């Protein structure tokens, strides 16, 4: 390899290799620092997003017994899963409530980790988009949610209010929650059971699986430390 002569300190000559990169180590170090800084920034942004979501969830207080029964109209703000959403009341009689987490009555959606869990969530989101939501809440569950009958109304969905839970059952996105059927009227029990049976026979939604696991069975498995899919 060829060399060239340069003058060092005090004019003393010294030789270097042509094409040598004396600063390559420093450049690599700077690049490593930049990469670590970028990674730290991405992590910080991700943590900030998580904190925002957790903060929003925490800001929805549990419904108080004194809030019930609750008859109100308003809109859906966000969707938790296939049977739970955050409701924002807009009717005058509910002015003391800012946001309420609603659990649909009479039905049970697959858990999000189950095969049809996210599809059920998407179906609920679609039915609650740009509609007037009316709730008839009669009790608080163990997680502090208001358990409610829910109807939706808009020009997009057709004339008159629609039973949200019944629509989900007919499309095969939820199960009839027979364990709590005693909280339903006789007419509701019959209509809900029939809607699920028809969806099952037509293999709609979650019934496209040969033997889908009921969500309450999934939760039991999870509590026992077993997998549920």
mmCIF file of C-alpha atoms in Angstrom:
data_model
loop_
_atom_site.group_PDB
_atom_site.id
_atom_site.type_symbol
_atom_site.label_atom_id
_atom_site.label_comp_id
_atom_site.label_asym_id
_atom_site.label_seq_id
_atom_site.Cartn_x
_atom_site.Cartn_y
_atom_site.Cartn_z
ATOM 1 C CA UNK A 1 0.000 0.000 0.000
ATOM 2 C CA UNK A 2 1.408 3.481 -0.861
ATOM 3 C CA UNK A 3 2.283 5.994 1.797
ATOM 4 C CA UNK A 4 2.512 9.744 1.924
ATOM 5 C CA UNK A 5 4.557 11.981 4.177
ATOM 6 C CA UNK A 6 2.895 14.620 6.350
ATOM 7 C CA UNK A 7 4.206 17.085 8.848
ATOM 8 C CA UNK A 8 3.322 16.369 12.435
ATOM 9 C CA UNK A 9 3.684 18.596 15.432
ATOM 10 C CA UNK A 10 6.797 20.835 15.344
ATOM 11 C CA UNK A 11 7.182 20.048 11.632
ATOM 12 C CA UNK A 12 8.398 16.491 12.235
ATOM 13 C CA UNK A 13 7.607 14.255 9.311
ATOM 14 C CA UNK A 14 5.588 11.057 9.753
ATOM 15 C CA UNK A 15 4.031 8.572 7.367
ATOM 16 C CA UNK A 16 0.395 7.487 7.018
ATOM 17 C CA UNK A 17 -1.333 4.998 4.784
ATOM 18 C CA UNK A 18 -3.228 6.474 1.859
ATOM 19 C CA UNK A 19 -6.949 5.985 2.221
ATOM 20 C CA UNK A 20 -6.751 5.582 5.985
ATOM 21 C CA UNK A 21 -9.911 6.675 7.929
ATOM 22 C CA UNK A 22 -8.644 8.094 11.205
ATOM 23 C CA UNK A 23 -12.135 9.075 12.395
ATOM 24 C CA UNK A 24 -14.037 5.845 11.599
ATOM 25 C CA UNK A 25 -14.153 4.842 15.267
ATOM 26 C CA UNK A 26 -15.510 8.227 16.304
ATOM 27 C CA UNK A 27 -18.137 8.117 13.541
ATOM 28 C CA UNK A 28 -19.280 4.662 14.637
ATOM 29 C CA UNK A 29 -19.506 5.866 18.227
ATOM 30 C CA UNK A 30 -21.593 8.864 17.183
ATOM 31 C CA UNK A 31 -23.892 6.663 15.119
ATOM 32 C CA UNK A 32 -24.324 4.294 18.058
ATOM 33 C CA UNK A 33 -25.250 7.183 20.312
ATOM 34 C CA UNK A 34 -27.714 8.496 17.728
ATOM 35 C CA UNK A 35 -29.333 5.048 17.401
ATOM 36 C CA UNK A 36 -29.692 4.741 21.159
ATOM 37 C CA UNK A 37 -31.169 8.224 21.351
ATOM 38 C CA UNK A 38 -33.669 7.373 18.606
ATOM 39 C CA UNK A 39 -34.653 4.141 20.359
ATOM 40 C CA UNK A 40 -35.094 5.995 23.637
ATOM 41 C CA UNK A 41 -37.320 8.515 21.860
ATOM 42 C CA UNK A 42 -39.491 5.783 20.347
ATOM 43 C CA UNK A 43 -39.849 4.091 23.737
ATOM 44 C CA UNK A 44 -40.758 7.402 25.356
ATOM 45 C CA UNK A 45 -43.451 8.060 22.755
ATOM 46 C CA UNK A 46 -44.836 4.543 23.220
ATOM 47 C CA UNK A 47 -44.931 4.908 27.004
ATOM 48 C CA UNK A 48 -46.639 8.268 26.652
ATOM 49 C CA UNK A 49 -49.335 6.715 24.457
ATOM 50 C CA UNK A 50 -49.885 3.920 26.973
ATOM 51 C CA UNK A 51 -50.133 6.431 29.814
ATOM 52 C CA UNK A 52 -52.710 8.443 27.869
ATOM 53 C CA UNK A 53 -54.846 5.324 27.316
ATOM 54 C CA UNK A 54 -54.555 4.315 30.978
ATOM 55 C CA UNK A 55 -55.407 7.840 32.044
ATOM 56 C CA UNK A 56 -58.508 7.863 29.846
ATOM 57 C CA UNK A 57 -59.612 4.518 31.254
ATOM 58 C CA UNK A 58 -59.024 5.677 34.793
ATOM 59 C CA UNK A 59 -61.043 8.840 34.169
ATOM 60 C CA UNK A 60 -64.186 6.750 33.639
ATOM 61 C CA UNK A 61 -65.322 6.292 37.202
ATOM 62 C CA UNK A 62 -67.298 3.303 38.371
ATOM 63 C CA UNK A 63 -71.025 3.852 38.350
ATOM 64 C CA UNK A 64 -72.388 4.538 41.831
ATOM 65 C CA UNK A 65 -75.501 2.832 43.218
ATOM 66 C CA UNK A 66 -77.029 6.299 43.551
ATOM 67 C CA UNK A 67 -76.682 6.738 39.761
ATOM 68 C CA UNK A 68 -79.058 3.849 39.148
ATOM 69 C CA UNK A 69 -81.484 3.274 37.627
ATOM 70 C CA UNK A 70 -80.256 5.377 34.721
ATOM 71 C CA UNK A 71 -82.273 6.304 31.658
ATOM 72 C CA UNK A 72 -80.245 8.490 29.326
ATOM 73 C CA UNK A 73 -79.380 9.208 25.715
ATOM 74 C CA UNK A 74 -76.035 10.217 24.270
ATOM 75 C CA UNK A 75 -73.216 8.750 22.218
ATOM 76 C CA UNK A 76 -70.550 6.095 22.375
ATOM 77 C CA UNK A 77 -67.049 7.439 22.951
ATOM 78 C CA UNK A 78 -64.870 4.323 22.825
ATOM 79 C CA UNK A 79 -65.166 0.547 22.606
ATOM 80 C CA UNK A 80 -63.545 -1.828 25.097
ATOM 81 C CA UNK A 81 -64.593 -5.152 23.589
ATOM 82 C CA UNK A 82 -67.607 -6.836 22.033
ATOM 83 C CA UNK A 83 -69.982 -6.125 24.928
ATOM 84 C CA UNK A 84 -68.547 -3.056 26.704
ATOM 85 C CA UNK A 85 -68.189 0.595 25.678
ATOM 86 C CA UNK A 86 -67.822 4.056 27.172
ATOM 87 C CA UNK A 87 -70.980 6.136 26.976
ATOM 88 C CA UNK A 88 -71.188 9.928 27.099
ATOM 89 C CA UNK A 89 -74.652 11.088 28.234
ATOM 90 C CA UNK A 90 -76.042 14.210 26.601
ATOM 91 C CA UNK A 91 -79.630 14.200 27.873
ATOM 92 C CA UNK A 92 -80.522 16.754 30.609
ATOM 93 C CA UNK A 93 -81.471 14.122 33.201
ATOM 94 C CA UNK A 94 -77.922 12.736 33.187
ATOM 95 C CA UNK A 95 -76.049 16.036 33.540
ATOM 96 C CA UNK A 96 -74.269 14.802 36.688
ATOM 97 C CA UNK A 97 -72.602 11.973 34.754
ATOM 98 C CA UNK A 98 -69.782 12.711 32.353
ATOM 99 C CA UNK A 99 -68.808 9.235 31.140
ATOM 100 C CA UNK A 100 -70.111 5.784 31.988
ATOM 101 C CA UNK A 101 -68.709 2.375 31.147
ATOM 102 C CA UNK A 102 -71.620 0.310 29.809
ATOM 103 C CA UNK A 103 -71.882 -3.494 29.907
ATOM 104 C CA UNK A 104 -74.540 -4.828 27.531
ATOM 105 C CA UNK A 105 -77.242 -6.835 29.274
ATOM 106 C CA UNK A 106 -78.254 -10.356 28.280
ATOM 107 C CA UNK A 107 -75.264 -11.110 26.031
ATOM 108 C CA UNK A 108 -71.621 -12.121 26.386
ATOM 109 C CA UNK A 109 -69.002 -11.431 23.710
ATOM 110 C CA UNK A 110 -65.860 -13.499 23.110
ATOM 111 C CA UNK A 111 -62.811 -12.314 25.026
ATOM 112 C CA UNK A 112 -60.393 -10.329 22.861
ATOM 113 C CA UNK A 113 -57.846 -13.166 22.964
ATOM 114 C CA UNK A 114 -60.428 -15.590 21.545
ATOM 115 C CA UNK A 115 -60.711 -16.223 17.831
ATOM 116 C CA UNK A 116 -63.710 -13.934 17.273
ATOM 117 C CA UNK A 117 -62.905 -11.415 20.013
ATOM 118 C CA UNK A 118 -61.645 -8.549 17.852
ATOM 119 C CA UNK A 119 -64.295 -9.174 15.195
ATOM 120 C CA UNK A 120 -66.980 -8.820 17.883
ATOM 121 C CA UNK A 121 -65.392 -5.577 19.062
ATOM 122 C CA UNK A 122 -65.339 -4.239 15.495
ATOM 123 C CA UNK A 123 -68.990 -5.199 15.028
ATOM 124 C CA UNK A 124 -70.007 -3.296 18.159
ATOM 125 C CA UNK A 125 -67.972 -0.287 17.051
ATOM 126 C CA UNK A 126 -69.682 -0.287 13.653
ATOM 127 C CA UNK A 127 -73.163 -0.401 15.205
ATOM 128 C CA UNK A 128 -72.342 2.450 17.599
ATOM 129 C CA UNK A 129 -70.778 4.748 15.015
ATOM 130 C CA UNK A 130 -72.683 8.000 14.357
ATOM 131 C CA UNK A 131 -75.867 6.925 16.129
ATOM 132 C CA UNK A 132 -78.011 8.158 18.988
ATOM 133 C CA UNK A 133 -77.533 5.767 21.879
ATOM 134 C CA UNK A 134 -80.152 5.244 24.584
ATOM 135 C CA UNK A 135 -79.417 3.268 27.727
ATOM 136 C CA UNK A 136 -81.636 1.730 30.388
ATOM 137 C CA UNK A 137 -79.239 0.793 33.187
ATOM 138 C CA UNK A 138 -80.544 -1.200 36.122
ATOM 139 C CA UNK A 139 -77.535 -2.500 38.074
ATOM 140 C CA UNK A 140 -73.795 -2.294 38.639
ATOM 141 C CA UNK A 141 -71.609 -5.341 38.005
ATOM 142 C CA UNK A 142 -68.578 -6.510 40.005
ATOM 143 C CA UNK A 143 -66.262 -4.341 37.887
ATOM 144 C CA UNK A 144 -68.193 -1.150 38.466
ATOM 145 C CA UNK A 145 -69.827 -1.068 35.025
ATOM 146 C CA UNK A 146 -73.444 -0.149 34.469
ATOM 147 C CA UNK A 147 -75.403 -3.111 33.070
ATOM 148 C CA UNK A 148 -77.858 -1.722 30.544
ATOM 149 C CA UNK A 149 -80.340 -2.395 27.815
ATOM 150 C CA UNK A 150 -79.117 -0.406 24.832
ATOM 151 C CA UNK A 151 -80.928 0.839 21.758
ATOM 152 C CA UNK A 152 -79.481 2.775 18.831
ATOM 153 C CA UNK A 153 -81.161 5.024 16.312
ATOM 154 C CA UNK A 154 -80.049 6.721 13.090
ATOM 155 C CA UNK A 155 -81.098 7.126 9.481
ATOM 156 C CA UNK A 156 -78.293 4.774 8.504
ATOM 157 C CA UNK A 157 -79.789 1.941 10.571
ATOM 158 C CA UNK A 158 -83.361 2.535 9.482
ATOM 159 C CA UNK A 159 -86.477 3.898 11.124
ATOM 160 C CA UNK A 160 -87.035 3.505 14.839
ATOM 161 C CA UNK A 161 -84.698 2.442 17.654
ATOM 162 C CA UNK A 162 -82.966 -0.931 17.328
ATOM 163 C CA UNK A 163 -82.103 -3.386 20.077
ATOM 164 C CA UNK A 164 -78.284 -3.348 19.990
ATOM 165 C CA UNK A 165 -77.861 -6.665 21.798
ATOM 166 C CA UNK A 166 -80.342 -8.380 19.491
ATOM 167 C CA UNK A 167 -78.516 -7.077 16.407
ATOM 168 C CA UNK A 168 -75.242 -8.529 17.717
ATOM 169 C CA UNK A 169 -76.910 -11.865 18.446
ATOM 170 C CA UNK A 170 -78.484 -12.084 15.004
ATOM 171 C CA UNK A 171 -75.113 -11.423 13.343
ATOM 172 C CA UNK A 172 -73.442 -14.115 15.444
ATOM 173 C CA UNK A 173 -71.056 -11.842 17.347
ATOM 174 C CA UNK A 174 -72.175 -12.619 20.903
ATOM 175 C CA UNK A 175 -73.720 -15.371 22.999
ATOM 176 C CA UNK A 176 -77.036 -15.174 24.808
ATOM 177 C CA UNK A 177 -75.905 -14.947 28.443
ATOM 178 C CA UNK A 178 -78.252 -17.577 29.832
ATOM 179 C CA UNK A 179 -76.766 -17.346 33.325
ATOM 180 C CA UNK A 180 -78.346 -13.901 33.648
ATOM 181 C CA UNK A 181 -81.506 -14.604 31.679
ATOM 182 C CA UNK A 182 -83.505 -14.151 34.901
ATOM 183 C CA UNK A 183 -82.795 -10.417 34.579
ATOM 184 C CA UNK A 184 -84.612 -10.340 31.243
ATOM 185 C CA UNK A 185 -88.277 -10.216 30.501
ATOM 186 C CA UNK A 186 -89.908 -13.371 29.161
ATOM 187 C CA UNK A 187 -90.119 -11.763 25.720
ATOM 188 C CA UNK A 188 -86.425 -10.826 25.774
ATOM 189 C CA UNK A 189 -85.363 -14.321 26.816
ATOM 190 C CA UNK A 190 -87.309 -15.872 23.978
ATOM 191 C CA UNK A 191 -86.125 -13.400 21.329
ATOM 192 C CA UNK A 192 -82.471 -13.570 22.373
ATOM 193 C CA UNK A 193 -82.388 -17.357 22.559
ATOM 194 C CA UNK A 194 -84.053 -17.616 19.150
ATOM 195 C CA UNK A 195 -81.679 -15.063 17.588
ATOM 196 C CA UNK A 196 -78.632 -17.009 18.790
ATOM 197 C CA UNK A 197 -80.075 -20.303 17.596
ATOM 198 C CA UNK A 198 -80.715 -18.868 14.127
ATOM 199 C CA UNK A 199 -77.209 -17.396 13.888
ATOM 200 C CA UNK A 200 -75.765 -20.737 14.973
ATOM 201 C CA UNK A 201 -77.815 -22.652 12.395
ATOM 202 C CA UNK A 202 -76.729 -20.228 9.650
ATOM 203 C CA UNK A 203 -73.089 -20.343 10.841
ATOM 204 C CA UNK A 204 -72.831 -16.581 11.085
ATOM 205 C CA UNK A 205 -70.040 -14.808 12.905
ATOM 206 C CA UNK A 206 -68.409 -16.827 15.670
ATOM 207 C CA UNK A 207 -70.568 -19.827 14.720
ATOM 208 C CA UNK A 208 -68.404 -20.405 11.672
ATOM 209 C CA UNK A 209 -66.204 -22.350 14.088
ATOM 210 C CA UNK A 210 -67.273 -25.934 14.707
ATOM 211 C CA UNK A 211 -67.144 -25.672 18.491
ATOM 212 C CA UNK A 212 -66.443 -22.137 19.724
ATOM 213 C CA UNK A 213 -65.643 -21.793 23.407
ATOM 214 C CA UNK A 214 -68.111 -19.725 25.393
ATOM 215 C CA UNK A 215 -66.513 -16.596 26.881
ATOM 216 C CA UNK A 216 -67.466 -17.541 30.453
ATOM 217 C CA UNK A 217 -65.641 -20.850 29.956
ATOM 218 C CA UNK A 218 -62.645 -18.929 28.624
ATOM 219 C CA UNK A 219 -62.578 -16.726 31.739
ATOM 220 C CA UNK A 220 -62.751 -19.784 33.988
ATOM 221 C CA UNK A 221 -59.749 -21.271 32.206
ATOM 222 C CA UNK A 222 -57.808 -18.037 32.547
ATOM 223 C CA UNK A 223 -58.570 -17.830 36.282
ATOM 224 C CA UNK A 224 -57.248 -21.384 36.631
ATOM 225 C CA UNK A 225 -54.015 -20.382 34.862
ATOM 226 C CA UNK A 226 -54.814 -22.208 31.634
ATOM 227 C CA UNK A 227 -54.781 -20.930 28.071
ATOM 228 C CA UNK A 228 -57.870 -19.818 26.261
ATOM 229 C CA UNK A 229 -58.033 -19.220 22.516
#
